[in-house]
Coordinates of C-alpha atoms and ligand atoms in Angstrom, one line a residue:
M1 CA 108.9 151.8 172.1
K2 CA 108.1 153.1 169.0
T3 CA 105.1 151.4 166.7
R4 CA 103.8 151.9 162.6
E5 CA 101.3 150.6 161.3
L6 CA 102.6 149.5 158.3
G7 CA 103.9 146.2 159.3
I8 CA 103.6 143.5 156.3
S9 CA 99.7 143.0 155.2
G10 CA 98.7 146.1 157.3
R11 CA 100.0 144.3 160.6
K12 CA 101.3 146.6 163.4
I13 CA 105.2 146.3 163.9
V14 CA 106.1 147.1 167.4
W15 CA 109.9 148.3 167.7
V16 CA 110.8 146.2 171.5
D17 CA 112.7 148.4 173.6
E18 CA 113.8 148.7 177.3
N19 CA 109.8 148.8 178.3
I20 CA 110.0 145.1 176.9
P21 CA 111.6 142.6 179.2
L22 CA 113.2 140.0 176.6
M23 CA 112.9 136.9 177.9
G24 CA 109.2 135.4 178.1
H25 CA 108.1 135.8 175.3
I26 CA 108.9 133.0 171.9
A27 CA 108.7 135.2 169.2
F28 CA 111.1 138.1 170.6
G29 CA 114.3 138.6 172.8
V30 CA 115.8 135.2 173.7
V31 CA 115.1 132.2 174.6
D32 CA 117.0 129.6 176.8
R33 CA 116.5 125.6 176.8
G34 CA 118.4 125.1 179.6
T35 CA 121.7 124.6 177.1
N36 CA 124.6 125.8 175.6
I37 CA 122.8 127.2 172.3
I38 CA 120.6 130.4 173.1
Q39 CA 118.0 131.4 170.6
V40 CA 119.0 135.1 169.9
R41 CA 115.3 136.5 168.1
P42 CA 115.5 139.9 167.2
T43 CA 112.7 139.8 164.5
T44 CA 109.2 138.2 163.6
I45 CA 109.4 139.4 160.0
C46 CA 109.4 136.8 156.9
H47 CA 108.3 138.2 153.5
L48 CA 107.8 134.1 152.2
N49 CA 104.6 132.3 152.7
C50 CA 105.8 129.2 152.7
I51 CA 102.9 126.3 151.8
Y52 CA 104.1 124.6 155.4
C53 CA 105.0 127.4 157.5
S54 CA 104.6 126.2 161.0
V55 CA 104.8 129.7 162.5
D56 CA 102.1 131.0 160.0
A57 CA 105.0 133.6 158.8
G58 CA 104.3 136.1 155.9
P59 CA 102.1 138.1 154.1
Y60 CA 99.1 136.3 154.2
S61 CA 99.1 134.7 158.1
R62 CA 95.7 134.5 159.0
H63 CA 96.4 134.1 162.9
R64 CA 99.6 137.5 163.6
V65 CA 98.0 140.6 164.9
T66 CA 101.7 142.3 165.0
E67 CA 105.2 141.8 163.8
Y68 CA 108.6 142.9 166.4
I69 CA 111.7 144.2 165.9
V70 CA 114.1 144.3 168.8
K71 CA 116.4 147.0 169.6
L72 CA 120.0 145.6 169.0
D73 CA 121.4 147.3 172.7
W74 CA 118.5 146.0 174.5
L75 CA 119.1 142.9 173.1
V76 CA 122.5 142.6 173.2
E77 CA 122.4 142.9 177.4
W78 CA 119.8 140.3 177.7
V79 CA 122.1 137.9 175.6
K80 CA 125.2 139.5 178.0
A81 CA 123.1 138.6 181.0
L82 CA 121.7 135.3 180.1
V83 CA 125.5 134.1 179.1
K84 CA 126.9 135.3 182.4
Y85 CA 124.3 133.4 184.2
K86 CA 125.1 129.7 182.0
G87 CA 128.4 130.5 183.0
V88 CA 130.3 128.3 180.5
D89 CA 132.9 129.3 177.6
D90 CA 130.9 127.8 174.3
I91 CA 127.9 129.4 174.0
E92 CA 126.0 129.4 170.9
A93 CA 124.2 131.9 169.8
L94 CA 122.1 130.9 167.0
I95 CA 120.2 133.9 165.8
D96 CA 116.6 132.5 164.7
G97 CA 113.2 133.1 164.6
V98 CA 109.3 133.1 164.0
G99 CA 110.7 135.0 160.9
D100 CA 113.7 135.2 158.6
P101 CA 116.3 137.1 161.1
A102 CA 118.5 138.5 157.8
T103 CA 115.8 141.0 157.3
Y104 CA 116.7 142.1 160.7
P105 CA 118.3 145.8 159.8
R106 CA 121.3 145.4 161.9
I107 CA 122.1 142.6 161.8
V108 CA 125.7 142.6 160.9
D109 CA 125.8 144.9 163.9
L110 CA 124.4 142.1 166.2
V111 CA 126.5 139.4 164.3
S112 CA 129.9 141.5 165.4
E113 CA 128.0 142.8 169.2
L114 CA 127.6 138.4 170.1
K115 CA 130.8 137.3 168.6
N116 CA 132.1 140.0 171.3
I117 CA 130.4 138.4 174.1
N118 CA 132.9 137.2 176.5
G119 CA 131.5 133.3 176.8
V120 CA 129.9 132.8 173.4
R121 CA 132.4 130.6 171.4
V122 CA 130.1 130.7 167.6
V123 CA 127.2 132.5 166.4
A124 CA 125.0 131.6 164.2
L125 CA 122.7 132.5 161.2
Q126 CA 119.0 130.9 160.3
T127 CA 118.0 132.0 157.4
R128 CA 115.7 131.3 154.2
G129 CA 119.2 133.4 152.5
Y130 CA 116.2 135.4 150.4
V131 CA 118.1 139.0 151.1
L132 CA 121.6 137.6 151.0
D133 CA 123.9 139.1 148.2
H134 CA 127.8 139.0 148.5
E135 CA 127.9 141.8 149.9
L136 CA 126.0 141.5 153.0
V137 CA 127.6 138.4 153.2
E138 CA 131.0 139.4 153.2
E139 CA 130.1 142.2 156.1
L140 CA 129.0 139.0 158.2
A141 CA 131.7 137.2 157.8
E142 CA 133.6 140.1 158.9
A143 CA 131.5 140.5 162.1
G144 CA 131.9 137.4 162.7
L145 CA 129.5 134.6 161.7
D146 CA 130.4 131.4 162.0
R147 CA 127.9 129.3 160.4
I148 CA 124.7 130.1 158.4
N149 CA 122.1 127.5 158.4
L150 CA 120.3 127.7 155.2
S151 CA 117.2 126.6 154.7
I152 CA 116.1 125.5 151.1
D153 CA 114.1 122.8 149.5
T154 CA 114.1 122.5 145.8
L155 CA 116.9 123.5 143.6
N156 CA 114.0 123.6 141.0
P157 CA 112.8 127.6 140.7
V158 CA 109.5 126.8 140.0
K159 CA 108.9 124.5 142.5
A160 CA 110.9 126.7 144.9
R161 CA 108.1 129.3 144.2
F162 CA 105.4 126.6 145.0
L163 CA 106.7 125.8 148.4
Q164 CA 107.5 129.4 149.7
G165 CA 104.5 130.7 148.7
V166 CA 105.5 134.1 146.7
E167 CA 106.1 134.8 143.0
W168 CA 109.1 136.7 143.4
F169 CA 111.0 134.0 145.2
D170 CA 114.5 133.6 142.8
A171 CA 115.5 130.0 144.2
S172 CA 119.1 130.4 142.1
R173 CA 119.6 133.7 143.4
V174 CA 119.8 131.6 147.1
I175 CA 121.7 128.7 145.2
E176 CA 123.9 131.5 143.7
V177 CA 125.0 133.1 147.1
A178 CA 125.4 130.0 149.2
E179 CA 127.9 128.5 146.7
Y180 CA 129.4 131.4 146.9
I181 CA 129.2 131.1 151.1
A182 CA 130.7 128.0 150.8
R183 CA 133.3 128.6 148.3
E184 CA 134.7 132.1 149.3
T185 CA 134.0 132.9 152.6
S186 CA 135.1 131.8 156.6
I187 CA 131.1 130.8 157.0
D188 CA 130.4 127.5 157.3
L189 CA 127.2 126.6 155.5
H190 CA 124.5 123.7 157.2
I191 CA 122.0 123.2 154.5
A192 CA 118.6 122.7 155.9
P193 CA 115.3 121.9 153.9
V194 CA 112.2 121.2 155.1
W195 CA 111.1 117.5 153.8
V196 CA 107.4 118.1 152.8
P197 CA 106.3 114.4 151.6
G198 CA 105.0 114.2 148.2
L199 CA 106.2 117.4 147.6
N200 CA 109.8 117.8 147.4
D201 CA 110.8 113.5 147.4
E202 CA 113.3 114.1 144.6
D203 CA 114.5 117.0 145.8
I204 CA 116.0 116.5 148.7
E205 CA 118.4 113.9 146.9
E206 CA 118.9 116.5 144.7
I207 CA 120.0 119.0 147.5
I208 CA 122.0 116.3 149.2
V209 CA 124.7 116.0 146.4
W210 CA 124.5 119.9 145.4
A211 CA 125.6 120.2 149.1
K212 CA 128.4 118.2 149.0
K213 CA 130.1 119.5 145.6
I214 CA 129.5 123.1 146.8
G215 CA 131.5 122.0 149.8
A216 CA 129.2 123.2 152.8
G217 CA 129.6 121.4 156.0
K218 CA 133.5 122.4 157.3
R219 CA 132.7 122.9 160.4
W220 CA 129.7 121.3 161.2
P221 CA 127.1 119.0 159.3
A222 CA 126.8 119.7 155.9
L223 CA 123.3 118.6 156.6
G224 CA 120.2 118.8 158.7
I225 CA 116.9 117.9 157.0
Q226 CA 113.9 118.8 158.9
K227 CA 110.6 116.8 158.9
Y228 CA 107.8 118.5 158.2
L229 CA 105.4 118.5 161.2
V230 CA 102.0 119.7 162.2
H231 CA 101.4 122.8 164.4
K232 CA 98.1 124.2 165.7
Y233 CA 98.6 128.1 164.2
G234 CA 101.0 126.4 161.3
R235 CA 100.0 126.2 157.6
K236 CA 98.8 122.6 156.5
P237 CA 99.7 121.9 152.4
R238 CA 96.4 120.5 151.0
G239 CA 97.3 116.6 150.6
V240 CA 100.2 116.4 152.6
K241 CA 100.5 113.4 155.2
P242 CA 103.4 114.0 157.7
M243 CA 105.5 111.1 158.2
S244 CA 106.4 109.3 161.4
W245 CA 109.6 109.8 163.6
N246 CA 110.3 106.2 162.4
E247 CA 109.7 106.4 158.3
F248 CA 111.5 109.3 158.8
W249 CA 114.3 108.1 160.6
R250 CA 114.6 105.0 158.7
K251 CA 114.6 107.1 155.5
L252 CA 117.3 108.9 156.2
R253 CA 119.4 106.4 157.2
E254 CA 118.4 104.7 153.2
L255 CA 120.2 108.4 152.0
E256 CA 123.0 108.4 154.7
K257 CA 123.9 104.8 152.7
K258 CA 123.2 106.2 148.9
Y259 CA 124.9 109.2 149.6
N260 CA 127.3 108.2 151.8
V261 CA 127.0 111.1 154.4
K262 CA 126.1 112.0 157.6
L263 CA 122.3 113.1 158.2
I264 CA 121.2 112.0 162.3
H265 CA 123.5 114.1 164.4
D266 CA 124.4 113.8 168.2
K267 CA 124.4 116.1 170.3
S268 CA 128.5 116.2 169.8
A269 CA 127.7 117.3 166.1
F270 CA 127.1 120.9 167.5
N271 CA 129.0 120.8 170.7
F272 CA 125.3 120.7 172.2
H273 CA 125.3 120.4 175.9
E274 CA 123.5 121.4 179.1
A275 CA 124.1 124.4 181.1
P276 CA 122.5 126.3 184.0
S277 CA 118.9 127.9 183.2
P278 CA 117.5 131.1 184.9
P279 CA 114.6 129.1 187.4
P280 CA 111.4 130.9 185.9
P281 CA 110.7 133.6 188.8
Y282 CA 106.5 133.0 188.1
K283 CA 105.2 129.7 189.0
I284 CA 102.3 128.0 187.0
G285 CA 99.1 128.8 188.6
E286 CA 100.2 131.9 190.3
S287 CA 98.5 135.7 190.4
V288 CA 100.7 138.3 188.8
K289 CA 100.0 141.9 188.6
V290 CA 100.7 143.1 185.1
R291 CA 100.8 146.3 182.8
V292 CA 99.0 145.4 179.6
V293 CA 102.0 147.4 177.6
E294 CA 101.1 146.4 173.8
N295 CA 99.3 144.2 171.7
G296 CA 100.1 140.3 171.3
W297 CA 101.9 138.3 168.7
L298 CA 98.7 136.2 167.6
R299 CA 94.7 137.5 167.6
G300 CA 93.3 137.8 171.2
E301 CA 96.6 138.4 172.9
K302 CA 98.7 141.3 174.9
L303 CA 101.8 141.8 176.2
G304 CA 102.4 141.9 179.9
V305 CA 104.8 143.2 182.3
P306 CA 105.2 142.5 185.8
P307 CA 106.6 144.9 188.4
R308 CA 110.1 143.5 188.6
R309 CA 110.2 143.8 184.7
D310 CA 112.2 140.3 184.8
R311 CA 109.6 138.8 181.7
V312 CA 107.2 139.0 179.3
I313 CA 104.2 137.4 179.4
T314 CA 101.7 136.8 177.1
I315 CA 98.2 137.4 177.9
V316 CA 96.3 135.3 176.3
D317 CA 92.0 135.2 176.0
A318 CA 92.8 139.0 176.0
E319 CA 90.9 140.6 173.1
E320 CA 88.5 143.2 175.5
I321 CA 91.4 144.2 177.3
P322 CA 92.8 147.4 177.2
L323 CA 96.5 148.7 176.8
N324 CA 97.8 150.6 179.4
T325 CA 95.6 149.0 182.1
S326 CA 96.9 147.5 184.8
I327 CA 95.4 143.3 185.6
R328 CA 96.3 140.7 187.6
V329 CA 96.7 137.6 185.5
R330 CA 97.3 133.9 186.3
I331 CA 100.1 131.7 184.9
I332 CA 99.6 129.0 183.1
D333 CA 102.3 128.0 181.1
N334 CA 106.3 128.8 182.3
K335 CA 108.7 126.1 180.5
N336 CA 111.7 127.5 179.6
N337 CA 110.8 130.9 181.1
I338 CA 107.9 131.3 178.2
F339 CA 104.9 132.5 180.0
I340 CA 101.0 132.2 178.9
A341 CA 98.6 133.8 181.1
K342 CA 95.0 134.3 181.5
P343 CA 93.2 137.2 182.9
L344 CA 92.4 137.0 186.0
L345 CA 88.6 138.9 185.5
Ligands
LIG401 S1 109.1 128.5 156.7 FE1 110.4 130.2 157.8 S2 110.8 131.4 155.7 FE2 108.9 130.4 155.2 S3 107.4 131.7 155.7 FE3 107.5 130.6 157.5 S4 109.5 132.1 158.7 FE4 109.3 132.6 156.6

């Protein structure tokens, strides 16, 4: 496990290798929510600073102290094991995360490795597109990428710079690459803007028209509009009041009629179904001995690994606990095999 101090805005980047299990953390590795979709999270890094970012990513993050990049072979090994456990032949490996996974240095190799796993039918990539160019897109297509879920909130370059929170963001470049993907490659495009009420209402309608025009959505729905949500550690744009779910669904239904396009999807649109998950090996309330191996993702957290090395555990309230020590922790959450614990002092 190598570390270096040159992370974005001085945050440390941890290169995650065999010393850290890849199930148990929300930010990196594999996330399994009991379906045939496995979330594959190779990196936490994002260079944007979206004003509504739910995961507080980017150069101006206020809560993050560490970024993680996962070693390719180690990540693939965990995905393989999980696919085998699930025992179904229509797994979607969705490369996503709490950063922009297209920044992963070996993204093409990752796509190719995932595509070669027996049981993986679809490989998809969630991105905001700022690192994509024609060459990378061609390489991703050749590696077998089936779909790009592209988040683009406006077609207006000035507004995009405001929403994405960085001066250098070039929406016209992302639009050009998106059109290239839709027209010239085998990769399907699913356009997934975040609707921030009061900030991009008209833009959402323009995006619907544009997505239809360029031919997004050949095998999957062309559009998946995301509702802006307030998260505990997320950024909250001043003056924005989130829509209620009722209002959101009502507006989507209106837009569906107006533009003759499907915006509300059922599970079948993405072949989404239940598939078995490994049971969490540690129960809530259980006391577990862990080795404290790294700094945690957010301030005050550390990463702990039990002797069985089967999960990574986020230890909260752990500011004062030194690395490379062994302590006992009490598990306080284990939902979806994502483990949070508190030190037992
Ligand atoms: S919303 Fe996505 S693209 Fe924007 S800062 Fe957050 S992680 Fe990066």
